[in-house]
């Protein structure tokens, strides 16, 4: 079993390169396009299993030469694939244009041609390891999984010191190291020399020929190319590439009244722009003095007209501006909660503001720890939702229900919503607010809500005690003085307000693709807000998915109704970037089904290659796909739940991915037939406990210090992952008893349905929630239990 250490290295490198490629797409393009990488990886593994099953005799005869030559081939395929990918002229904006879509489809196919060879060769190496030791599948699988887990940890560590565009050159080194473990003999020296020469050539190609850059549509592209623009600082982190940019376009990003000049208010001052992966997340002050004279003209100022020197919790401090605005508007004290670590570090480097306390907890953890009535105002800042993917949980019904106990009796919550892309985002957050108030025991949610807006943004106030006539009058006067519009308040008469609309907001028919505007000004939010707050179906709900966002399904930008896919495809050109994720998943899912069919049918066309007369084909067709789907369903569900718990997608991804892989590898090493029987019971029992108790346990302990929360997650991951590591290698062991060709086909089946699992799991989580993924995994592992491909046939 001399190939075990090379197997560890190739699994380490391939997992690292997979993550590095997803980071490349996130920085150069959009993170949604990283789904292609996962599809390419698993497709390569699946197709390599098919090739091994069909060509097994030839591969076995030449296995010694293949183990010697594959390190060099892996280096070259990884380097040339990445070099070609960064030169691929794919442009996502043109993908949404019916006139230019055709060449973009070809460029997507080109990504597959460029990147698939490396992952095919990786899968071929792993398949050869299984074929070479059919009686030791548990050990082979253990090294494969442990290597993948270590690769995930390695690349996350490298992200702290290397730009994502530089990761792959570093990850070629483990591939070259494989050659040193080729068994002593005639091929070893040649393998080492070939790998060394290929490494030198590959590094020269990637370092000297590096042309990776931001795509021209990325928000950072234009300001980065303005005259005299300079990069003040760049911070590398697993969370992203942070760029502090100094250019003349940077301002505080807030929505000011059109009447600000008449109110003698200054405009927002110049700032530095902080970008993560090319997307702007905050305006950082240029000087120690924060000039917030513009604050009375913002949408966020209204609550301060209703509250006297309130105790304020600002969620997302936006580089210090949100807390400074609150103080300027009359706040008595401010807790500035900034979970984003780079922004929090920027705050801590600024001169302290009197009356401001800085916190780095997640919003849910902070309000869970707060004493009842600790705040008079909980204000979510304008750009908090876009600062980090985990911040979407702060805009869910579960979060709103947890904010209320932390408010004083006259306290309120202030929530921003951008309506630049679709006005229905305001309706969706109102439906979410209604659900949160109902969950908190509020009988009449509409009595506790006021929504007001400019042309581009909406602010929604949620009062712990219902709004009375005096407070409604104060908000309406505030809006009249600033030419803002009130879209909803208790007792609103929408028809009576039509003559006094300052900012026309006509209804947009997504299905017709036209603006439905009348002779007079409209407020399409006001037209439907009353019905939304009453829980009734509206015209927009028939075109968009306006179900409340929940802690189990926190995706805020998720309003496309996938049952209207034909209409969506006709309107591609007007879809905002954040709504493209489900569509890309559907495209990847369609490709995955093609790969699965190839894996299923090609070996059956050559039945002698897989020993089909003696093989439990029917059971294998259930068992291995069920494991491929079930394992990834669990992984994606736990990453989603852990992101809420840790308030950090990157840490959640690293802990769950590497933890599950390493613990599953250890479980595989310990797998026996006797232990497998117990593993089925443990798997199903732990999944049922996870489904029933995980959300409650996480919410009950979300205020604990981060180290304790990490321990809680590891306590959950370790026993479940150990048990999950047993079924697959034991199934492969049974397959190896039938025929050495049946084993790689079984490996390919698992890989093919893993291709399907990732986009399918993302769609299920988006449409139904994480708990449905765990529920589906329970069914899949139950199916695998009863379809275990047991055989007593001796090896061919």
XYZ file of N, CA and C in Angstrom, residues 505-675:
513
model
N -43.347 55.516 -7.605
C -42.886 54.132 -7.565
C -43.972 53.254 -8.181
N -44.034 53.230 -9.522
C -45.086 52.445 -10.175
C -44.860 50.947 -10.023
N -45.938 50.203 -10.151
C -45.844 48.740 -10.107
C -45.147 48.242 -11.364
N -44.364 47.174 -11.194
C -43.672 46.547 -12.322
C -44.205 45.128 -12.459
N -44.737 44.821 -13.635
C -45.199 43.462 -13.897
C -44.017 42.652 -14.419
N -43.527 41.746 -13.587
C -42.390 40.921 -13.992
C -42.783 39.984 -15.132
N -43.993 39.450 -15.069
C -44.423 38.508 -16.105
C -44.611 39.203 -17.450
N -45.096 40.456 -17.425
C -45.291 41.185 -18.681
C -44.037 41.921 -19.120
N -43.131 42.168 -18.161
C -41.921 42.897 -18.495
C -42.170 44.360 -18.782
N -43.110 44.968 -18.055
C -43.420 46.365 -18.302
C -43.798 47.060 -17.007
N -43.655 48.390 -17.009
C -44.059 49.218 -15.884
C -45.522 49.574 -16.042
N -46.312 49.330 -15.007
C -47.746 49.616 -15.062
C -48.004 50.938 -14.356
N -47.800 52.011 -15.073
C -47.895 53.344 -14.498
C -49.123 54.068 -15.025
N -49.793 54.760 -14.113
C -50.961 55.530 -14.501
C -50.613 56.985 -14.755
N -51.652 57.814 -14.851
C -51.449 59.237 -15.128
C -50.860 59.965 -13.932
N -51.153 59.505 -12.718
C -50.654 60.147 -11.512
C -49.561 59.291 -10.881
N -48.915 59.845 -9.845
C -47.836 59.120 -9.172
C -48.389 57.916 -8.420
N -47.558 56.897 -8.293
C -47.957 55.659 -7.637
C -46.988 55.306 -6.515
N -47.480 54.477 -5.623
C -46.644 53.868 -4.598
C -47.008 52.390 -4.561
N -46.258 51.583 -5.334
C -46.610 50.169 -5.470
C -46.448 49.402 -4.165
N -45.609 49.904 -3.257
C -45.478 49.246 -1.954
C -46.738 49.486 -1.136
N -47.210 50.736 -1.118
C -48.432 51.065 -0.378
C -49.630 50.288 -0.904
N -49.650 50.045 -2.216
C -50.789 49.337 -2.808
C -50.973 47.935 -2.228
N -49.884 47.308 -1.777
C -49.973 45.920 -1.320
C -49.599 45.731 0.149
N -49.078 46.760 0.787
C -48.569 46.608 2.149
C -49.656 46.203 3.131
N -50.839 46.767 2.996
C -51.921 46.426 3.920
C -52.247 44.945 3.837
N -52.367 44.427 2.620
C -52.673 43.012 2.444
C -51.549 42.135 2.985
N -50.297 42.549 2.766
C -49.169 41.770 3.279
C -49.212 41.706 4.797
N -49.480 42.826 5.440
C -49.504 42.839 6.900
C -50.715 42.091 7.457
N -51.670 41.826 6.609
C -52.827 41.016 7.032
C -52.663 39.550 6.648
N -51.554 39.218 6.018
C -51.299 37.841 5.630
C -52.051 37.386 4.404
N -52.491 38.314 3.577
C -53.252 37.965 2.378
C -52.320 37.857 1.165
N -52.758 37.113 0.159
C -52.008 36.979 -1.085
C -52.189 38.237 -1.929
N -51.102 38.709 -2.521
C -51.139 39.920 -3.341
C -50.715 39.588 -4.767
N -50.850 40.583 -5.652
C -50.424 40.389 -7.044
C -48.930 40.066 -7.118
N -48.129 40.745 -6.312
C -46.683 40.497 -6.328
C -46.358 39.088 -5.859
N -47.119 38.576 -4.897
C -46.878 37.223 -4.384
C -47.155 36.168 -5.448
N -47.960 36.524 -6.445
C -48.207 35.573 -7.535
C -47.040 35.533 -8.517
N -46.247 36.602 -8.536
C -45.106 36.658 -9.447
C -43.784 36.395 -8.745
N -43.717 36.704 -7.446
C -42.487 36.550 -6.686
C -42.759 35.721 -5.430
N -41.700 35.139 -4.889
C -41.795 34.367 -3.655
C -41.602 35.320 -2.484
N -42.691 35.676 -1.826
C -42.642 36.634 -0.728
C -42.796 35.960 0.627
N -42.517 34.654 0.696
C -42.565 33.976 1.983
C -41.549 34.597 2.935
N -41.865 34.641 4.231
C -40.920 35.237 5.191
C -39.579 34.515 5.204
N -38.518 35.280 5.364
C -37.198 34.693 5.602
C -37.152 34.218 7.049
N -36.625 33.025 7.274
C -36.569 32.438 8.609
C -35.128 32.056 8.942
N -34.880 31.715 10.203
C -33.545 31.270 10.590
C -33.182 29.964 9.895
N -34.172 29.173 9.561
C -33.927 27.917 8.843
C -33.765 28.149 7.338
N -34.294 29.251 6.859
C -34.218 29.584 5.422
C -33.936 31.079 5.326
N -32.671 31.484 5.657
C -32.381 32.911 5.839
C -32.029 33.668 4.570
N -32.125 33.036 3.410
C -31.689 33.681 2.164
C -32.606 34.873 1.861
N -32.108 36.079 2.052
C -32.935 37.273 1.836
C -33.216 37.478 0.359
N -32.164 37.350 -0.458
C -32.334 37.538 -1.909
C -32.736 36.202 -2.515
N -34.026 35.955 -2.444
C -34.552 34.655 -2.886
C -36.029 34.831 -3.212
N -36.330 35.703 -4.171
C -37.732 36.021 -4.423
C -38.240 35.486 -5.754
N -37.378 34.818 -6.527
C -37.841 34.278 -7.800
C -38.635 33.001 -7.567
N -39.764 32.891 -8.221
C -40.580 31.673 -8.131
C -40.097 30.708 -9.206
N -39.450 29.643 -8.776
C -38.862 28.724 -9.745
C -39.910 27.949 -10.525
N -41.176 27.958 -10.044
C -42.231 27.347 -10.849
C -42.623 28.234 -12.027
N -42.058 29.456 -12.066
C -42.254 30.356 -13.202
C -40.953 30.474 -13.991
N -40.250 29.372 -14.167
C -38.915 29.407 -14.758
C -38.923 29.991 -16.167
N -39.946 29.686 -16.944
C -40.010 30.225 -18.296
C -40.032 31.745 -18.299
N -40.822 32.324 -17.412
C -40.884 33.790 -17.305
C -39.549 34.345 -16.846
N -38.910 33.675 -15.879
C -37.624 34.145 -15.370
C -36.594 34.195 -16.487
N -36.556 33.159 -17.304
C -35.577 33.119 -18.389
C -35.820 34.235 -19.408
N -37.076 34.624 -19.588
C -37.377 35.730 -20.501
C -36.935 37.071 -19.929
N -36.779 37.148 -18.594
C -36.439 38.415 -17.933
C -35.017 38.416 -17.385
N -34.178 37.562 -17.940
C -32.814 37.447 -17.416
C -32.098 38.793 -17.358
N -32.363 39.640 -18.347
C -31.600 40.875 -18.448
C -31.870 41.836 -17.307
N -32.986 41.684 -16.566
C -33.277 42.619 -15.481
C -33.063 41.987 -14.108
N -32.583 40.760 -14.063
C -32.379 40.114 -12.772
C -31.129 40.674 -12.100
N -31.217 41.017 -10.818
C -30.019 41.432 -10.086
C -29.108 40.243 -9.837
N -27.823 40.524 -9.664
C -26.832 39.460 -9.491
C -27.185 38.523 -8.351
N -27.712 39.074 -7.244
C -27.960 38.243 -6.067
C -29.084 37.224 -6.266
N -29.853 37.357 -7.330
C -30.938 36.405 -7.586
C -30.530 35.287 -8.551
N -29.279 35.277 -8.987
C -28.868 34.316 -10.008
C -28.483 32.951 -9.443
N -28.208 32.881 -8.125
C -27.753 31.630 -7.533
C -28.641 30.433 -7.843
N -29.965 30.516 -7.592
C -30.824 29.365 -7.905
C -30.805 28.978 -9.384
N -30.723 29.963 -10.276
C -30.703 29.647 -11.712
C -29.422 28.905 -12.083
N -28.303 29.323 -11.504
C -27.043 28.627 -11.780
C -27.099 27.208 -11.228
N -27.717 27.055 -10.058
C -27.862 25.713 -9.492
C -28.707 24.821 -10.390
N -29.753 25.377 -10.977
C -30.590 24.599 -11.898
C -29.772 24.175 -13.118
N -28.964 25.102 -13.648
C -28.124 24.773 -14.806
C -27.121 23.674 -14.452
N -26.484 23.794 -13.282
C -25.517 22.778 -12.855
C -26.216 21.447 -12.618
N -27.443 21.501 -12.069
C -28.199 20.276 -11.814
C -28.513 19.552 -13.125
N -28.881 20.312 -14.156
C -29.155 19.693 -15.462
C -27.903 19.013 -16.013
N -26.753 19.679 -15.871
C -25.498 19.073 -16.321
C -25.193 17.812 -15.510
N -25.489 17.868 -14.208
C -25.197 16.738 -13.324
C -26.005 15.508 -13.721
N -27.236 15.707 -14.123
C -28.051 14.577 -14.547
C -27.456 13.909 -15.799
N -26.895 14.704 -16.688
C -26.242 14.141 -17.876
C -25.052 13.283 -17.449
N -24.241 13.811 -16.527
C -23.090 13.046 -16.037
C -23.559 11.749 -15.380
N -24.614 11.832 -14.564
C -25.123 10.643 -13.879
C -25.584 9.586 -14.875
N -26.252 10.016 -15.933
C -26.706 9.055 -16.950
C -25.528 8.366 -17.636
N -24.478 9.137 -17.927
C -23.287 8.545 -18.545
C -22.679 7.503 -17.616
N -22.575 7.848 -16.341
C -21.985 6.923 -15.368
C -22.838 5.667 -15.226
N -24.148 5.833 -15.267
C -25.043 4.695 -15.116
C -25.009 3.763 -16.332
N -25.007 4.345 -17.526
C -25.257 3.550 -18.725
C -24.003 2.990 -19.388
N -22.900 3.761 -19.391
C -21.721 3.301 -20.118
C -21.191 1.967 -19.602
N -20.997 1.801 -18.286
C -20.499 0.497 -17.822
C -21.471 -0.643 -18.113
N -22.776 -0.355 -18.056
C -23.752 -1.411 -18.335
C -23.691 -1.853 -19.794
N -23.147 -0.978 -20.641
C -22.981 -1.362 -22.050
C -21.833 -2.352 -22.229
N -20.979 -2.459 -21.188
C -19.887 -3.446 -21.220
C -19.972 -4.276 -19.941
N -20.999 -5.122 -19.810
C -21.279 -5.802 -18.552
C -20.144 -6.678 -18.046
N -19.333 -7.249 -18.952
C -18.244 -8.121 -18.499
C -17.204 -7.335 -17.719
N -17.086 -6.040 -18.034
C -16.089 -5.211 -17.351
C -16.407 -5.028 -15.866
N -17.679 -5.049 -15.538
C -18.055 -4.827 -14.134
C -18.594 -6.088 -13.482
N -18.500 -7.215 -14.171
C -18.955 -8.464 -13.581
C -20.423 -8.450 -13.243
N -21.255 -7.929 -14.134
C -22.655 -7.663 -13.820
C -23.455 -8.923 -13.527
N -22.994 -10.115 -14.029
C -23.771 -11.329 -13.780
C -23.753 -11.707 -12.302
N -22.685 -11.318 -11.614
C -22.585 -11.657 -10.198
C -22.784 -10.449 -9.297
N -22.827 -9.266 -9.886
C -22.873 -8.043 -9.085
C -24.305 -7.692 -8.683
N -24.498 -7.205 -7.463
C -25.824 -6.739 -7.033
C -26.117 -5.363 -7.638
N -26.370 -5.325 -8.938
C -26.525 -4.060 -9.658
C -27.652 -3.214 -9.066
N -28.812 -3.845 -8.861
C -29.956 -3.084 -8.369
C -29.678 -2.432 -7.033
N -29.073 -3.194 -6.110
C -28.761 -2.621 -4.806
C -27.720 -1.495 -4.923
N -26.725 -1.703 -5.790
C -25.695 -0.671 -5.966
C -26.290 0.614 -6.506
N -27.287 0.470 -7.399
C -27.917 1.659 -7.985
C -28.704 2.460 -6.954
N -29.033 1.856 -5.846
C -29.686 2.571 -4.748
C -28.672 3.010 -3.699
N -27.763 2.104 -3.360
C -26.881 2.314 -2.209
C -25.915 3.482 -2.422
N -25.131 3.433 -3.480
C -24.076 4.442 -3.652
C -24.627 5.833 -3.997
N -25.653 5.959 -4.847
C -26.247 7.281 -5.023
C -26.851 7.837 -3.731
N -27.491 6.967 -2.926
C -28.080 7.437 -1.667
C -27.013 8.010 -0.742
N -25.851 7.348 -0.679
C -24.764 7.859 0.161
C -24.211 9.171 -0.388
N -24.044 9.254 -1.724
C -23.528 10.484 -2.318
C -24.432 11.672 -2.048
N -25.735 11.453 -2.195
C -26.696 12.528 -1.927
C -26.768 12.831 -0.431
N -26.895 11.797 0.387
C -27.117 11.989 1.813
C -25.975 12.699 2.505
N -24.740 12.325 2.198
C -23.585 12.921 2.873
C -23.506 14.420 2.595
N -23.668 14.783 1.327
C -23.578 16.206 0.990
C -24.781 16.986 1.492
N -25.950 16.382 1.547
C -27.104 17.062 2.140
C -26.805 17.433 3.594
N -26.241 16.489 4.326
C -25.900 16.755 5.731
C -24.846 17.855 5.812
N -23.815 17.753 4.990
C -22.725 18.730 5.022
C -23.231 20.147 4.758
N -24.057 20.309 3.732
C -24.539 21.649 3.382
C -25.508 22.166 4.435
N -26.350 21.294 4.988
C -27.255 21.720 6.054
C -26.479 22.180 7.278
N -25.436 21.435 7.661
C -24.661 21.805 8.844
C -23.850 23.073 8.613
N -23.352 23.278 7.388
C -22.659 24.544 7.095
C -23.627 25.713 7.244
N -24.859 25.549 6.744
C -25.851 26.611 6.869
C -26.198 26.893 8.316
N -26.436 25.846 9.111
C -26.770 26.031 10.525
C -25.588 26.617 11.294
N -24.379 26.149 10.986
C -23.198 26.654 11.679
C -22.914 28.109 11.325
N -23.254 28.533 10.114
C -23.074 29.934 9.725
C -23.906 30.847 10.612
N -25.124 30.442 10.926
C -25.963 31.192 11.858
C -25.347 31.177 13.249
N -24.908 30.013 13.687
C -24.417 29.843 15.051
C -23.128 30.624 15.301
N -22.227 30.608 14.311
C -20.938 31.281 14.455
C -20.936 32.689 13.866
N -22.018 33.040 13.159
C -22.125 34.330 12.485
C -20.955 34.553 11.533
N -20.536 33.501 10.872
C -19.391 33.585 9.965
C -19.433 32.395 9.030
N -19.685 32.649 7.754
C -19.783 31.569 6.774
C -18.438 30.872 6.585
N -17.344 31.640 6.580
C -16.032 31.053 6.330
C -15.628 30.083 7.430
N -15.763 30.503 8.692
C -15.420 29.613 9.805
C -16.313 28.387 9.810
N -17.608 28.589 9.534
C -18.539 27.464 9.491
C -18.141 26.487 8.387
N -17.815 27.015 7.216
C -17.407 26.164 6.102
C -16.152 25.379 6.460
N -15.151 26.061 7.026
C -13.889 25.397 7.356
C -14.086 24.313 8.399
N -14.829 24.630 9.456
C -15.008 23.671 10.551
C -15.814 22.461 10.099
N -16.937 22.697 9.425
C -17.802 21.587 9.031
C -17.130 20.740 7.950
N -16.589 21.380 6.917
C -15.993 20.621 5.820
C -14.807 19.795 6.301
N -13.820 20.458 6.921
C -12.630 19.726 7.347
C -12.961 18.751 8.467
N -13.832 19.147 9.415
C -14.193 18.257 10.509
C -14.889 17.006 10.032
N -15.873 17.163 9.129
C -16.580 15.994 8.628
C -15.649 15.072 7.840
N -14.777 15.648 7.014
C -13.887 14.819 6.213
C -12.899 14.043 7.083
N -12.282 14.726 8.036
C -11.271 14.059 8.865
C -11.912 13.018 9.778
N -13.017 13.377 10.445
C -13.682 12.400 11.320
C -14.258 11.237 10.509
N -14.770 11.530 9.319
C -15.269 10.433 8.475
C -14.128 9.526 8.043
N -12.953 10.121 7.760
C -11.795 9.311 7.427
C -11.398 8.387 8.571
N -11.436 8.905 9.798
C -11.123 8.066 10.954
C -12.176 6.979 11.129
N -13.443 7.330 10.865
C -14.502 6.335 10.945
C -14.316 5.252 9.908
N -13.875 5.641 8.708
C -13.626 4.647 7.661
C -12.532 3.673 8.079
N -11.504 4.190 8.714
C -10.391 3.335 9.119
C -10.835 2.290 10.143
N -11.851 2.656 10.934
C -12.317 1.742 11.976
C -13.464 0.862 11.509
N -13.874 0.997 10.243
C -15.085 0.321 9.778
C -14.889 -1.182 9.677
N -15.870 -1.926 10.178
C -15.986 -3.370 9.986
C -17.459 -3.683 9.802
N -17.763 -4.893 9.376
C -19.165 -5.271 9.197
C -19.940 -5.120 10.497
N -19.305 -5.517 11.620
C -19.990 -5.430 12.908
C -20.256 -3.983 13.284
N -19.224 -3.134 13.100
C -19.390 -1.721 13.447
C -20.375 -1.038 12.501
